[in-house]
Coordinates of C-alpha atoms in Angstrom, one line a residue:
M1 CA -57.5 52.2 -109.6
K2 CA -54.1 52.1 -111.6
T3 CA -56.9 51.5 -115.0
Q4 CA -57.8 55.0 -114.4
D5 CA -54.7 56.7 -113.7
I6 CA -53.5 55.2 -117.1
H7 CA -56.3 56.2 -118.7
S8 CA -56.0 60.1 -117.6
L9 CA -52.3 59.8 -118.2
A10 CA -52.8 59.0 -121.9
N11 CA -55.7 62.0 -122.4
S12 CA -53.5 64.0 -120.8
E13 CA -50.9 63.8 -123.1
T14 CA -52.8 63.6 -126.2
N15 CA -54.3 67.0 -125.2
L16 CA -50.8 68.0 -124.8
S17 CA -50.1 67.1 -127.9
E18 CA -52.7 68.8 -129.7
S19 CA -51.7 71.8 -127.8
S20 CA -48.4 71.9 -129.6
K21 CA -49.2 71.2 -132.7
L22 CA -52.1 74.1 -132.3
S23 CA -48.9 76.1 -131.1
E24 CA -46.9 75.2 -133.9
R25 CA -49.7 76.2 -136.4
C26 CA -50.4 79.8 -135.3
A27 CA -47.1 80.6 -134.2
P28 CA -44.7 82.1 -137.0
P29 CA -41.5 80.1 -137.7
S30 CA -38.6 81.8 -137.1
K31 CA -37.1 82.0 -140.3
W32 CA -40.7 83.6 -140.5
L33 CA -39.3 86.0 -138.2
T34 CA -35.6 86.2 -140.4
C35 CA -37.2 87.1 -143.5
L36 CA -39.9 89.4 -142.1
A37 CA -36.8 91.3 -140.5
D38 CA -34.6 91.2 -143.9
E39 CA -37.8 93.4 -146.0
T40 CA -37.9 96.0 -143.5
N41 CA -34.3 96.6 -143.7
L42 CA -34.4 96.5 -147.1
S43 CA -37.2 99.0 -147.9
E44 CA -35.3 101.2 -145.2
S45 CA -31.9 100.8 -146.9
S46 CA -33.6 101.1 -150.3
K47 CA -36.0 104.8 -148.8
L48 CA -32.2 105.7 -147.7
S49 CA -31.2 105.6 -151.1
E50 CA -33.6 107.2 -152.8
R51 CA -33.4 110.4 -150.6
C52 CA -29.8 110.3 -151.0
A53 CA -29.1 109.2 -154.6
P54 CA -30.2 111.7 -157.5
P55 CA -33.3 111.9 -159.6
S56 CA -32.7 111.0 -163.2
K57 CA -33.9 114.3 -164.3
W58 CA -31.1 116.6 -161.8
L59 CA -28.7 114.2 -163.9
T60 CA -30.5 114.7 -167.1
C61 CA -30.6 119.1 -166.7
L62 CA -27.0 119.0 -165.2
A63 CA -26.1 117.1 -168.9
L64 CA -27.9 119.8 -171.1
V65 CA -26.3 122.6 -168.7
F66 CA -23.1 121.6 -169.4
A67 CA -23.3 120.6 -173.2
F68 CA -24.8 124.3 -173.7
F69 CA -21.8 125.8 -171.8
S70 CA -19.1 123.6 -173.0
P71 CA -18.0 126.3 -175.7
S72 CA -17.5 129.1 -172.6
F73 CA -14.7 125.7 -170.4
A74 CA -13.1 125.9 -173.4
S75 CA -9.6 126.3 -173.8
D76 CA -8.4 129.5 -175.6
T77 CA -5.0 127.7 -177.0
L78 CA -5.3 127.8 -181.4
R79 CA -5.9 124.5 -182.1
T80 CA -3.3 123.9 -185.1
I81 CA -4.8 122.9 -188.3
R82 CA -3.4 119.6 -190.1
L83 CA -6.1 118.7 -193.2
E84 CA -6.9 115.7 -193.5
N85 CA -10.3 115.4 -196.0
N86 CA -10.5 117.3 -199.0
C87 CA -12.1 120.4 -197.6
L88 CA -12.5 121.7 -193.9
V89 CA -14.9 124.0 -192.9
L90 CA -13.3 126.3 -190.3
G91 CA -14.6 128.0 -187.3
R92 CA -16.3 125.7 -184.8
G93 CA -13.6 123.7 -183.6
G94 CA -12.0 127.1 -182.2
E95 CA -8.9 126.4 -185.3
V96 CA -9.6 130.0 -186.2
G97 CA -8.4 133.1 -183.6
V98 CA -10.0 136.6 -183.5
W99 CA -8.5 139.5 -182.6
Q100 CA -9.6 141.3 -179.3
A101 CA -7.4 142.9 -177.9
P102 CA -8.2 146.2 -175.6
P103 CA -9.7 149.2 -177.7
Q104 CA -7.5 151.3 -179.7
A105 CA -6.4 152.5 -183.0
N106 CA -7.0 149.1 -184.5
D107 CA -7.1 150.4 -187.9
T108 CA -2.9 151.8 -187.6
L109 CA -2.0 148.1 -186.7
G110 CA 0.1 146.7 -189.2
I111 CA 1.4 142.7 -189.7
G112 CA 4.5 143.2 -187.8
D113 CA 2.5 144.1 -184.5
V114 CA 0.0 141.8 -185.1
M115 CA 2.6 139.0 -185.5
Y116 CA 4.6 140.0 -182.1
A117 CA 1.5 140.7 -179.8
P118 CA 0.5 138.9 -177.1
A119 CA -0.7 135.3 -177.8
D120 CA -4.3 135.8 -175.6
F121 CA -5.2 138.3 -177.9
F122 CA -6.5 136.5 -180.8
K123 CA -9.4 134.3 -179.1
P124 CA -10.3 131.1 -180.9
W125 CA -14.0 131.8 -182.4
R126 CA -16.7 128.5 -182.1
H127 CA -19.1 129.0 -184.7
E128 CA -19.5 127.8 -188.5
R129 CA -20.3 131.9 -189.7
F130 CA -18.2 134.8 -188.8
Q131 CA -20.3 136.7 -188.1
F132 CA -19.5 140.7 -187.5
G133 CA -22.3 142.3 -189.0
Y134 CA -21.5 146.2 -189.3
A135 CA -18.1 146.4 -188.0
K136 CA -16.7 149.7 -187.4
N137 CA -13.6 148.4 -186.3
P138 CA -11.0 146.0 -188.7
R139 CA -11.1 142.9 -187.8
W140 CA -7.8 140.2 -187.8
L141 CA -7.8 136.4 -188.2
R142 CA -5.2 133.8 -187.6
L143 CA -4.9 130.0 -187.9
D144 CA -1.8 127.7 -188.2
L145 CA -1.5 124.9 -190.8
T146 CA 1.0 122.0 -190.7
D147 CA 1.4 118.7 -192.4
T148 CA 3.6 115.5 -192.9
C149 CA 4.4 116.3 -196.4
D150 CA 4.6 119.5 -198.7
R151 CA 0.5 119.9 -199.3
H152 CA -0.9 123.0 -201.9
L153 CA -3.4 124.5 -200.0
I154 CA -6.3 126.6 -200.6
L155 CA -8.0 129.4 -197.8
E156 CA -11.6 130.6 -199.4
L157 CA -13.6 132.9 -198.2
D158 CA -17.2 132.8 -199.5
D159 CA -18.2 136.8 -199.7
P160 CA -17.5 138.5 -202.9
H161 CA -18.6 142.2 -202.1
I162 CA -16.4 143.1 -198.9
G163 CA -14.1 145.9 -199.9
E164 CA -10.6 144.6 -199.1
I165 CA -8.8 141.8 -197.2
R166 CA -5.1 141.5 -196.9
F167 CA -3.7 137.9 -196.8
F168 CA -0.8 137.7 -194.9
Q169 CA 1.4 134.0 -194.6
V170 CA 3.9 133.8 -192.2
L171 CA 6.9 131.0 -191.9
E172 CA 9.8 131.1 -189.0
N173 CA 8.3 134.7 -188.1
E174 CA 8.9 136.0 -192.0
S175 CA 5.9 137.8 -193.9
M176 CA 6.2 134.5 -196.6
D177 CA 3.2 136.1 -198.9
T178 CA 1.1 139.2 -198.9
V179 CA -2.2 139.4 -201.3
T180 CA -4.6 142.0 -201.0
V181 CA -8.1 141.6 -203.1
G182 CA -11.0 142.8 -202.5
S183 CA -14.5 144.2 -204.3
R184 CA -13.1 147.7 -204.5
F185 CA -10.6 146.3 -206.5
P186 CA -10.2 144.9 -210.5
F187 CA -11.0 141.3 -211.0
G188 CA -7.7 141.1 -212.1
E189 CA -6.4 137.2 -212.3
R190 CA -8.5 135.6 -209.3
K191 CA -10.1 132.7 -211.0
H192 CA -13.4 132.4 -208.9
P193 CA -15.6 134.6 -207.3
D194 CA -14.9 134.4 -203.9
F195 CA -12.0 135.3 -202.5
Q196 CA -9.2 132.1 -202.6
F197 CA -5.9 132.3 -200.7
D198 CA -3.1 129.9 -202.4
I199 CA -1.1 128.6 -199.3
E200 CA 2.6 126.5 -199.3
V201 CA 3.5 124.4 -196.5
P202 CA 6.2 122.9 -196.1
A203 CA 6.6 118.9 -194.1
N204 CA 6.8 119.2 -190.8
D205 CA 6.7 122.6 -191.0
T206 CA 4.1 125.0 -189.5
V207 CA 2.4 128.3 -191.1
R208 CA 0.6 130.9 -189.9
C209 CA -2.2 133.0 -191.6
Y210 CA -3.2 136.4 -190.8
L211 CA -6.4 137.7 -192.5
H212 CA -6.6 141.8 -192.1
I213 CA -10.6 143.3 -192.8
P214 CA -10.6 146.7 -193.0
V215 CA -13.9 149.0 -192.0
S216 CA -16.7 147.5 -195.1
Y217 CA -19.3 149.2 -196.4
S218 CA -20.8 145.6 -196.4
Q219 CA -22.6 143.7 -193.6
L220 CA -19.6 141.0 -192.5
D221 CA -21.0 137.1 -192.7
F222 CA -18.9 134.8 -193.9
K223 CA -17.6 131.2 -194.1
L224 CA -14.4 130.1 -194.2
F225 CA -12.7 126.9 -195.9
L226 CA -9.4 125.3 -196.5
W227 CA -9.0 123.3 -199.5
D228 CA -6.7 120.9 -201.1
A229 CA -6.0 123.0 -204.2
A230 CA -6.4 119.5 -206.6
S231 CA -10.3 118.9 -204.7
R232 CA -10.8 122.7 -205.2
E233 CA -10.1 122.6 -209.0
R234 CA -12.8 119.3 -209.4
A235 CA -15.2 121.2 -207.1
D236 CA -15.0 124.9 -209.0
K237 CA -15.9 122.5 -212.6
N238 CA -18.8 121.5 -211.0
E239 CA -20.3 124.3 -209.3
T240 CA -19.6 125.9 -213.1
R241 CA -21.9 123.0 -214.2
I242 CA -24.6 123.5 -211.9
L243 CA -24.5 127.5 -212.8
V244 CA -24.9 126.8 -216.2
V245 CA -27.7 124.8 -215.6
F246 CA -29.9 127.5 -213.5
F247 CA -29.4 130.2 -215.5
S248 CA -30.2 128.3 -218.4
L249 CA -33.3 127.2 -216.6
I250 CA -34.3 130.8 -215.9
F251 CA -33.6 131.3 -219.6
V252 CA -36.1 128.4 -220.5
Y253 CA -38.7 129.7 -218.7
L254 CA -38.5 134.1 -219.5
L255 CA -38.7 132.7 -223.3
L256 CA -41.9 130.4 -222.4
L257 CA -43.4 133.4 -219.9
G258 CA -42.9 135.8 -223.1
L259 CA -44.5 133.8 -225.2
A260 CA -47.3 133.2 -222.8
I261 CA -47.8 136.8 -222.4
N262 CA -47.7 137.5 -225.6
L263 CA -50.8 134.5 -226.7
T264 CA -53.0 135.6 -223.6
R265 CA -52.6 139.0 -224.3
F266 CA -52.1 139.7 -220.7
R267 CA -49.3 142.7 -221.0
Y268 CA -49.8 143.6 -217.3
F269 CA -47.8 139.8 -217.0
W270 CA -44.7 142.1 -218.5
F271 CA -44.2 143.6 -214.9
Y272 CA -43.6 139.7 -213.9
F273 CA -41.5 138.9 -216.4
L274 CA -39.2 141.5 -215.4
Y275 CA -39.4 141.0 -212.1
V276 CA -38.0 136.9 -212.7
L277 CA -35.2 138.7 -214.5
L278 CA -34.2 140.9 -212.4
V279 CA -33.5 138.6 -209.6
A280 CA -32.0 136.4 -212.3
A281 CA -29.2 139.8 -212.5
Y282 CA -29.5 139.7 -208.8
I283 CA -28.5 136.6 -208.6
F284 CA -25.6 136.7 -210.9
A285 CA -24.3 139.5 -209.2
D286 CA -24.7 138.8 -205.8
L287 CA -22.5 135.3 -206.2
G288 CA -19.8 137.4 -207.6
L289 CA -20.5 136.2 -211.3
G290 CA -20.9 139.6 -212.6
F291 CA -18.1 141.0 -211.5
Q292 CA -16.1 137.9 -213.1
H293 CA -17.4 137.6 -216.3
V294 CA -19.3 141.4 -216.8
W295 CA -17.7 144.1 -215.4
S296 CA -14.5 142.6 -214.0
G297 CA -12.5 146.0 -214.5
L298 CA -15.2 148.2 -212.8
P299 CA -15.3 148.0 -208.8
Y300 CA -18.0 151.1 -208.7
V301 CA -20.6 148.8 -210.7
Q302 CA -19.9 145.5 -208.2
H303 CA -19.9 148.0 -205.6
V304 CA -23.5 149.6 -206.5
S305 CA -25.4 146.2 -208.3
K306 CA -26.0 144.5 -205.6
P307 CA -28.8 147.6 -203.9
V308 CA -29.3 148.7 -207.3
L309 CA -30.9 145.3 -208.2
A310 CA -32.7 144.5 -205.0
N311 CA -34.4 148.0 -205.0
A312 CA -35.4 147.3 -209.0
Y313 CA -36.8 143.9 -208.7
L314 CA -38.6 145.1 -205.5
I315 CA -40.4 147.4 -207.9
A316 CA -41.6 145.1 -210.8
G317 CA -42.5 142.9 -208.1
V318 CA -45.0 145.8 -206.6
L319 CA -45.9 146.8 -210.0
F320 CA -47.1 143.6 -210.8
V321 CA -49.4 142.8 -207.7
L322 CA -51.0 146.4 -208.9
A323 CA -51.9 145.8 -211.8
H324 CA -53.1 142.2 -211.0
F325 CA -54.9 142.4 -208.4
N326 CA -56.5 145.8 -209.8
A327 CA -55.3 147.5 -206.4
R328 CA -56.0 151.0 -207.2
R329 CA -60.5 150.1 -207.1
S330 CA -60.9 147.2 -204.7
Y331 CA -57.6 147.9 -202.2
P332 CA -57.4 151.9 -202.4
L333 CA -55.6 151.3 -198.9
P334 CA -53.0 148.5 -199.7
G335 CA -52.7 150.2 -202.9
Q336 CA -51.3 153.4 -201.7
T337 CA -49.4 151.9 -199.3
L338 CA -47.6 149.7 -202.0
R339 CA -47.1 153.1 -204.2
L340 CA -45.3 154.8 -201.6
A341 CA -42.8 150.8 -201.5
I342 CA -42.5 152.0 -205.0
Y343 CA -41.3 155.7 -205.1
L344 CA -39.1 154.8 -201.5
A345 CA -37.4 151.8 -203.7
A346 CA -36.8 154.2 -206.5
G347 CA -34.9 157.0 -204.1
L348 CA -33.1 153.7 -202.6
M349 CA -31.8 153.1 -206.1
L350 CA -30.8 156.6 -206.3
A351 CA -29.2 157.1 -203.5
A352 CA -27.3 153.6 -203.9
L353 CA -24.9 154.9 -207.1
A354 CA -23.5 157.2 -204.9
L355 CA -22.9 154.7 -201.5
P356 CA -18.8 154.5 -202.6
F357 CA -18.3 158.3 -201.9
L358 CA -19.9 158.6 -198.9
P359 CA -19.4 157.4 -195.1
V360 CA -19.3 154.6 -194.1
G361 CA -21.5 155.1 -191.3
F362 CA -24.4 156.3 -194.1
A363 CA -23.7 153.3 -196.1
H364 CA -24.6 150.8 -193.0
F365 CA -27.7 153.3 -192.4
F366 CA -28.8 152.5 -195.7
S367 CA -28.8 148.6 -195.5
Y368 CA -30.3 148.9 -192.8
F369 CA -33.6 151.2 -194.1
N370 CA -33.3 149.1 -197.0
S371 CA -33.6 146.0 -195.4
V372 CA -36.4 146.8 -193.3
L373 CA -38.2 148.0 -196.7
Y374 CA -38.0 145.1 -198.7
I375 CA -39.6 143.0 -195.7
T376 CA -42.4 145.7 -195.2
T377 CA -43.4 145.4 -199.1
C378 CA -42.6 142.0 -198.7

């Protein structure tokens, strides 16, 4: 009896140990539950952060919008210029102020009125080119210069066809220097086709400069450069070398072209020869070299040279196209259109001779119409 009890007790203990092992295998340990809880919390927090945090594309869009509109948020205070290199292109950094006063008789304003006007009348210009188009009102520009030592600087405006520019240099509210130049005055003692103004900056002082551009017959579109005087002289020599090489190559090309025409007997190529010659003459006049070296004492010729030469080389080019393609027989309708363009260009050449004596509004309309004709024909 005792032996059976012992065996049954042993079997029950054995079954109990096996069931406990099985429960240990099937039941998840407490650390597994802890890990599962942590993972659940992590996934919920990550979802929450994804909802709360702005997407990267939103940040990119905000950055682009800020970069695009940043000039509008910039300060309206003009920055005083200190030339650290040999040359500085003015405008983009807000160094130059443009007169933005309320509408009034701006053409009657003098340097005294502008000097003592409220500072907020001059707004910083933040573009590399000063593009005023066919301005119907005069333009006033202002900039301040300083340095720690005595400097000889040059302010350069790169459009040689502006009719009149007045330059004022002011130190301690007193006008030190006044210069009036322009294409309607003889070239005189100017050293460069572009308009250059000498500026003397005393050490540790500020010089304020004003540019006044009255209503112009031509389109106002120019750059402003600030040069160290010695560096501008070296750059001028390099420019002269480049221009000599350029026009020498054109001369050689025309010489070879003329010889080829004589040898091949293609007479209509003389229209092309004339076209290249007139384009070279137009470039010569457009750069202001004609006013500097050829007709320096004739402002009238400087005033009419560009429209006359532009229409002349347009006529030569159209004549070459008509002859080369035999447009009268092969393309009668386009040929008639091109011949009409020739008559219009010839009429504009004659009208250009009277431009200096006509109202400014008519001169602006003439330039518009001439541009349309040139673009349509080409």
